[in-house]
Coordinates of C-alpha atoms and ligand atoms in Angstrom, one line a residue:
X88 CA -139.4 -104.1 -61.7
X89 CA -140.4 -101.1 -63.6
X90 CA -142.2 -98.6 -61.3
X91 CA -144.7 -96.2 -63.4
X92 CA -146.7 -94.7 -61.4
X93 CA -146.6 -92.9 -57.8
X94 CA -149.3 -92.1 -55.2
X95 CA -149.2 -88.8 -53.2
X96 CA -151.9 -88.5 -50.3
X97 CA -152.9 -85.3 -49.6
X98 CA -156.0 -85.3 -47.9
X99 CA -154.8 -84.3 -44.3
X100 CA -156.4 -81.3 -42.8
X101 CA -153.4 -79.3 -41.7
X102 CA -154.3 -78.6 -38.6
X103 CA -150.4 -77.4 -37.6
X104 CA -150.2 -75.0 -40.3
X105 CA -154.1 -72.6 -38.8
X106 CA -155.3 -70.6 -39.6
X107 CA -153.7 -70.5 -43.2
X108 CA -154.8 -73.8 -44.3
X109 CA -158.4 -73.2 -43.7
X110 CA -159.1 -72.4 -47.0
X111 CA -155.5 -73.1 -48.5
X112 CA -154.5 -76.8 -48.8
X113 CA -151.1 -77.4 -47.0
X114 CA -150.1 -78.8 -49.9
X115 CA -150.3 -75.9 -51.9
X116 CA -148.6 -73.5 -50.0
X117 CA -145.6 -71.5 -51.9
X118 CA -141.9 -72.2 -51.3
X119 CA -140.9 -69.6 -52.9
X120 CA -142.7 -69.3 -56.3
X121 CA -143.9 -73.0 -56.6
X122 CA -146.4 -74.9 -54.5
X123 CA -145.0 -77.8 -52.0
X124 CA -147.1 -80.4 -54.4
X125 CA -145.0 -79.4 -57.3
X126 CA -141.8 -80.5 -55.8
X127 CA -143.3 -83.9 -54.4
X128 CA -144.2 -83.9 -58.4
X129 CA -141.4 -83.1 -60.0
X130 CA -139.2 -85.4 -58.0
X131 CA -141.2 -88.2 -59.1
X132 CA -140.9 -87.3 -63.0
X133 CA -137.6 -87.3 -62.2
X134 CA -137.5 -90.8 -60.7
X135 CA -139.1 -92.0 -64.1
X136 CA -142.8 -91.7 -62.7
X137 CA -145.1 -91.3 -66.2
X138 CA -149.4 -91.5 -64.1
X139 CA -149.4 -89.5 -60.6
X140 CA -152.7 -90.3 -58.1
X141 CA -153.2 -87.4 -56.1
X142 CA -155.5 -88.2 -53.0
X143 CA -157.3 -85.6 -52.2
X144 CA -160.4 -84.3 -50.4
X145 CA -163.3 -82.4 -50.6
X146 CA -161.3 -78.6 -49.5
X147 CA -158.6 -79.6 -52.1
X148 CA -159.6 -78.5 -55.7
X149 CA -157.1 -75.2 -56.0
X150 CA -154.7 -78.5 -56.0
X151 CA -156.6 -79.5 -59.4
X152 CA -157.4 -76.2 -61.0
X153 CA -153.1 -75.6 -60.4
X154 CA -152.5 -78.1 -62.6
X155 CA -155.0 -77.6 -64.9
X156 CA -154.2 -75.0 -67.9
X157 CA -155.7 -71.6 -67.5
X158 CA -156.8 -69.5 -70.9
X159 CA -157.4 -66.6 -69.8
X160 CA -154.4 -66.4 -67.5
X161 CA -152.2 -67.4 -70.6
X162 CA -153.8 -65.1 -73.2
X163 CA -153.2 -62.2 -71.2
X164 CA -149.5 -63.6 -70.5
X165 CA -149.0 -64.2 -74.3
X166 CA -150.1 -60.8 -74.9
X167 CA -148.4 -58.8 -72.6
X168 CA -144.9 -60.6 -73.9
X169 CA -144.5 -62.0 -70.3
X170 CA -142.5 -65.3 -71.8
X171 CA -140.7 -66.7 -69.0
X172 CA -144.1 -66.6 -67.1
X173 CA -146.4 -68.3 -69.5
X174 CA -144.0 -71.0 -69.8
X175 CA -144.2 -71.6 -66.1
X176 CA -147.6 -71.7 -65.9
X177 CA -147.6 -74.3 -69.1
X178 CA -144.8 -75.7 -67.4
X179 CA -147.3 -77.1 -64.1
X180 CA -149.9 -78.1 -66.3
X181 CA -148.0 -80.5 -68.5
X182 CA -145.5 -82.1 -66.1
X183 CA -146.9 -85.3 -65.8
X184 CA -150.5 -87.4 -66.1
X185 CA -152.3 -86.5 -63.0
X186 CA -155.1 -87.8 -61.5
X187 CA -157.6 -87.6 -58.6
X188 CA -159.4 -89.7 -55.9
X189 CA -161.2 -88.0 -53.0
X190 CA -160.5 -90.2 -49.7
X191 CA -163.8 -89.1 -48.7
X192 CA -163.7 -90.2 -44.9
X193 CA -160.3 -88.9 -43.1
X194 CA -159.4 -92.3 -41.5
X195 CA -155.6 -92.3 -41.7
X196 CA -152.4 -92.4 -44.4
X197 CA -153.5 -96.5 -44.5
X198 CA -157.0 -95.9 -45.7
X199 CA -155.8 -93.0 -48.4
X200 CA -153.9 -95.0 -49.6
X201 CA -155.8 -98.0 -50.2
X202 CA -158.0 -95.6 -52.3
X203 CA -155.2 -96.2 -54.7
X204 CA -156.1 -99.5 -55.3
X205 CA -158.0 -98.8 -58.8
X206 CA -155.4 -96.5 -60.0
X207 CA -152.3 -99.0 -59.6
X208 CA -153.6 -102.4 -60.4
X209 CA -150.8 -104.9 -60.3
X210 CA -147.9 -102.4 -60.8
X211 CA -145.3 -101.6 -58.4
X212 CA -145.6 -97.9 -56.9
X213 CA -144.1 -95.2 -55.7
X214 CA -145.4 -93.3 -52.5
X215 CA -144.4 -90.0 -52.0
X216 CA -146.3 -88.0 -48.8
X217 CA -147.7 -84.4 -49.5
X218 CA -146.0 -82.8 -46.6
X219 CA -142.3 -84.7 -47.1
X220 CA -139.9 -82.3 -49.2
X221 CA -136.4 -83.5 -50.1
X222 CA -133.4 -81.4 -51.6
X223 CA -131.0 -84.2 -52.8
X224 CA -128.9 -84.2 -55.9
X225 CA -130.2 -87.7 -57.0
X226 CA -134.0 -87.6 -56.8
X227 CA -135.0 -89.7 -53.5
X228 CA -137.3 -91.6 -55.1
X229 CA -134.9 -92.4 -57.9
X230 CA -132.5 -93.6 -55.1
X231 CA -135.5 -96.4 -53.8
X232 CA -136.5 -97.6 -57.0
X233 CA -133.0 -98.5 -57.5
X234 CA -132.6 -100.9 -55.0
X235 CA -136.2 -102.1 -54.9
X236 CA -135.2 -103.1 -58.2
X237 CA -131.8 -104.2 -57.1
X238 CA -133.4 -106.3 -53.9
X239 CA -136.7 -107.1 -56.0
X240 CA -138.4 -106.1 -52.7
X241 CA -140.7 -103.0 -51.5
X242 CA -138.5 -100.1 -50.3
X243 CA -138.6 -97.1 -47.7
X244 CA -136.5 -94.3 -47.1
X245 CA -135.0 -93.6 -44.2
X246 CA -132.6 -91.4 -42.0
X247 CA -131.6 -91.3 -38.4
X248 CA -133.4 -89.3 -36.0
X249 CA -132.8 -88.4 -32.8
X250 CA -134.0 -90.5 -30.2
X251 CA -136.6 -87.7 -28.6
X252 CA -137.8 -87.5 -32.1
X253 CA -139.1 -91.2 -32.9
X254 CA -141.9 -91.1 -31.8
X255 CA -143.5 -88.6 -34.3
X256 CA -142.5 -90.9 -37.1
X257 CA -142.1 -94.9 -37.6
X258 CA -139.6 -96.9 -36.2
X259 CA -137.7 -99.9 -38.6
X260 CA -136.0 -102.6 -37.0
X261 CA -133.3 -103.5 -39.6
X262 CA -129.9 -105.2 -40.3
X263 CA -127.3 -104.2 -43.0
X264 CA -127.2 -105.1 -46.9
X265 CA -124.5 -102.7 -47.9
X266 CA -123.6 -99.6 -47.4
X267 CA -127.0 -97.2 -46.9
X268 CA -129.5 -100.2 -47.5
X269 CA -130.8 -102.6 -45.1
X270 CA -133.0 -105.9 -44.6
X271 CA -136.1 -104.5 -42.7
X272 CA -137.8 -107.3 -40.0
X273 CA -139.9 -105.4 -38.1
X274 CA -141.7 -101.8 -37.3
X275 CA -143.3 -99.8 -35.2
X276 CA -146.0 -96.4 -35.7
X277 CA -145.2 -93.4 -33.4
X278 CA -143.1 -95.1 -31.0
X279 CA -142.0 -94.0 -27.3
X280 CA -138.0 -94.5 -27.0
X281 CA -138.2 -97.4 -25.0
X282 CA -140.3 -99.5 -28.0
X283 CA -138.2 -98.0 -31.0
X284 CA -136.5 -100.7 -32.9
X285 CA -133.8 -98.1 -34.3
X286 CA -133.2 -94.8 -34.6
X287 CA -134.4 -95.1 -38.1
X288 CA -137.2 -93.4 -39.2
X289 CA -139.5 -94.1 -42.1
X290 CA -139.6 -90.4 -43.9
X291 CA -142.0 -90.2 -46.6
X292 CA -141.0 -92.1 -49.3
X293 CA -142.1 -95.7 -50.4
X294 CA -141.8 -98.1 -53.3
X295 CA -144.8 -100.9 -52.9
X296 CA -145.9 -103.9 -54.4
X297 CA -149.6 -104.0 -55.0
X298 CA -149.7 -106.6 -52.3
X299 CA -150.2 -103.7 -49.8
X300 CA -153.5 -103.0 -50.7
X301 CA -155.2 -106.4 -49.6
X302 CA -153.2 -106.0 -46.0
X303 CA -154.0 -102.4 -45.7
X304 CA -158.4 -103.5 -46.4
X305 CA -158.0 -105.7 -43.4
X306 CA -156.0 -103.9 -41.1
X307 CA -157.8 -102.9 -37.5
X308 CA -157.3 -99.1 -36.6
X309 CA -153.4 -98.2 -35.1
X310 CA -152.0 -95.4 -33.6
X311 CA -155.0 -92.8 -33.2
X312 CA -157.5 -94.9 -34.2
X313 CA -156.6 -94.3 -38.0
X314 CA -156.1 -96.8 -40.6
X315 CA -151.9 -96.8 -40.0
X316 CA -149.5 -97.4 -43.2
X317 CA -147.3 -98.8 -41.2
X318 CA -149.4 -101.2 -39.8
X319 CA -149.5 -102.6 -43.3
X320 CA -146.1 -102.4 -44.0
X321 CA -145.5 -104.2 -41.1
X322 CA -147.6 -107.1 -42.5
X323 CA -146.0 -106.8 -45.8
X324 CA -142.7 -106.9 -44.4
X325 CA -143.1 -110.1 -42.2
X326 CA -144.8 -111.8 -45.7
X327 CA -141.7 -110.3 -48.7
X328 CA -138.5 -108.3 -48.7
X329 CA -138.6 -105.2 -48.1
X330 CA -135.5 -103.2 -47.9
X331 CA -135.1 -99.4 -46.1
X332 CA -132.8 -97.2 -48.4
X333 CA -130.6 -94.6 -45.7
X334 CA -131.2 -91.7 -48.9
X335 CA -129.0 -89.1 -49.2
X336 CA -130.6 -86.1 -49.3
X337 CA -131.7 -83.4 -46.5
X338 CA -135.6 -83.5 -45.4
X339 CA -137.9 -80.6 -44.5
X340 CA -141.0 -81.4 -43.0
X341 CA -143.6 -78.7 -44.7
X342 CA -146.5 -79.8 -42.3
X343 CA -145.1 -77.7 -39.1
X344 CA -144.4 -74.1 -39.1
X345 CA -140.8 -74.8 -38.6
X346 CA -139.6 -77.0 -41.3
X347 CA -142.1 -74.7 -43.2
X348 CA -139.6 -71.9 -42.9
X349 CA -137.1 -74.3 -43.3
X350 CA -137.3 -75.0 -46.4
X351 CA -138.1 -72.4 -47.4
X352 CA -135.2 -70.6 -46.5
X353 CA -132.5 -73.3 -48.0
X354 CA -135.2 -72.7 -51.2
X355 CA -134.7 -69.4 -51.7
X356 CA -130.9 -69.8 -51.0
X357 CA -130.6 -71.9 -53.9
X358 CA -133.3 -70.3 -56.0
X359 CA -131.3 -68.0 -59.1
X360 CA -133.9 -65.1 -58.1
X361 CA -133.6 -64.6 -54.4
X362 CA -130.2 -66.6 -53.7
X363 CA -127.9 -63.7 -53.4
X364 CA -130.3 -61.0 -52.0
X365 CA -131.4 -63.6 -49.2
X366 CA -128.0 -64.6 -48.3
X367 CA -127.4 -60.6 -47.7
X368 CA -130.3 -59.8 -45.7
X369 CA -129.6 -63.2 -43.5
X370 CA -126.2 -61.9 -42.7
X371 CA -127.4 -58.5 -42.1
X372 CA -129.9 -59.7 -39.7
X373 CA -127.4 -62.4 -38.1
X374 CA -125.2 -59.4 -37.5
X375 CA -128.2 -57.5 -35.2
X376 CA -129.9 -60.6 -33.4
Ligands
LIG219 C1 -146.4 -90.3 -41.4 C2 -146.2 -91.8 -41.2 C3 -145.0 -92.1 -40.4 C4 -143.7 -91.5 -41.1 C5 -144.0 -89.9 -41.2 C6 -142.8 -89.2 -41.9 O1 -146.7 -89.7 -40.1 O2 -147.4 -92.3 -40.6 O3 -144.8 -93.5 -40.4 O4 -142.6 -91.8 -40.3 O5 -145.2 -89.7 -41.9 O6 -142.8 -89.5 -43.2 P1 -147.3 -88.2 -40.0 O7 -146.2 -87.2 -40.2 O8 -148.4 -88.1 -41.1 O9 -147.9 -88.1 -38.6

């Protein structure tokens, strides 16, 4: 199983990050000096991803224009000797083959999704959600196109969650393969604690067969009346293997003001131009709180 390409949907409104992302997509938001999209991008060229789908809608296109080259801007760069800049800005532009599909209609992660359909054809594909950021020394979804390949099966990333926390994600119900990989049986969208399968959560990473795509065209509305991924996961699951990969790796949720500053905090921690001064000013500030 040789997984090519990657789908990232992006078309969610961002209603928990107002009144910024009124006019700003969520997605392109800075941590530190990049835009959350480019890490969802870069960890998929380094999973081996060559064609990336972005799914987008109709308040999106600074998403495009970012990774789009920019004359002017580099010109002016080129000319004032500013190196290490221009080569950033080339740098976004040429990271991978990206393309665009508009979802048009904001019915749920199941319907944008599905709008992937044309781009992936017959190919197994990777799934990596907008808001989902992951620091991890082996790219996470490296780490699931391993062991689809290893299980020849679709795979998910998960971690443990708190049970309070569950029902913001999706629940797996699962039993053990080896050590950080399980057989998944069963799941569950959004569930309270007393219909969780597992304290496993389904965290925004995927590898699919194209098989999804027919399930998710005839699913029925889920959990807020949207077109659910995990409804057709869930179809998927009961029909092939499917395996959930326990990824090693720490992840921020971008989408809420909190893991927002999250992340961008351990960012700038380990980023070479704000590391040191940052870890100053926090203990400084520890010392007065
Ligand atoms: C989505 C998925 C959910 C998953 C979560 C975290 O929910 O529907 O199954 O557990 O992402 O990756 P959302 O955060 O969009 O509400």
């Amino acid at each position: 199983m040789k997984v090519r390409k990657a789908v990232i949907p992006a078309a969610g409104l961002g209603t928990r990050m107002l009144p910024a992302t009124k006019t700003v997509p969520k997605e392109m938001l800075p941590l530190v000096d990049k835009p959350v999209i480019q890490y969802i991008i870069e960890e998929a060229v380094a999973s081996g991803i060559e064609d990336i789908l972005i799914v987008t809608n109709r308040a999106k296109s600074a998403m495009d224009d970012y990774f789009d080259y920019y004359p002017e801007l580099e010109t002016r760069l080129n000319q004032a000797g500013k190196e290490a800049e221009l080569t950033q800005v080339r740098r976004a532009a040429d990271l991978a083959n990206i393309f665009y599909v508009r979802q048009k209609e904001t019915k749920g992660l199941g319907h944008a999704i599905w709008r992937a359909k044309r781009f992936v054809g017959e190919e197994p594909f990777a799934v990596l959600l907008g808001d989902d950021i992951m620091r991890a020394k082996k790219p996470v979804t490296l780490q699931l196109v391993e062991a689809a390949e290893k299980y020849d099966a679709s795979a998910v990333g998960v971690q443990r969650v708190a049970t309070e926390a569950i029902s913001k994600y999706s629940s797996v119900k699962i039993s053990p393969l080896e050590e950080r990989i399980f057989s998944i049986s069963d799941m569950n969208e959004k569930p309270a604690p007393s219909e969780m399968f597992s304290n496993y959560a389904i965290l925004g990473r995927y590898v699919l067969t194209a098989k999804i795509f027919d399930l998710l065209e005839h699913l029925r509305p889920g959990y807020g009346g949207e077109i659910q991924l995990t409804d057709g996961l869930r179809e998927l699951c009961f029909q092939d293997h499917m395996v959930a990969v326990d990824f090693e790796g720490q992840r921020y949720d971008t989408g809420n003001l909190n893991g927002f500053l999250e992340a961008t905090i351990d960012f700038a921690l380990d980023h070479p131009a704000t590391g040191a001064w940052l870890k100053q000013f926090l203990q400084e500030k520890a010392a007065h709180l």
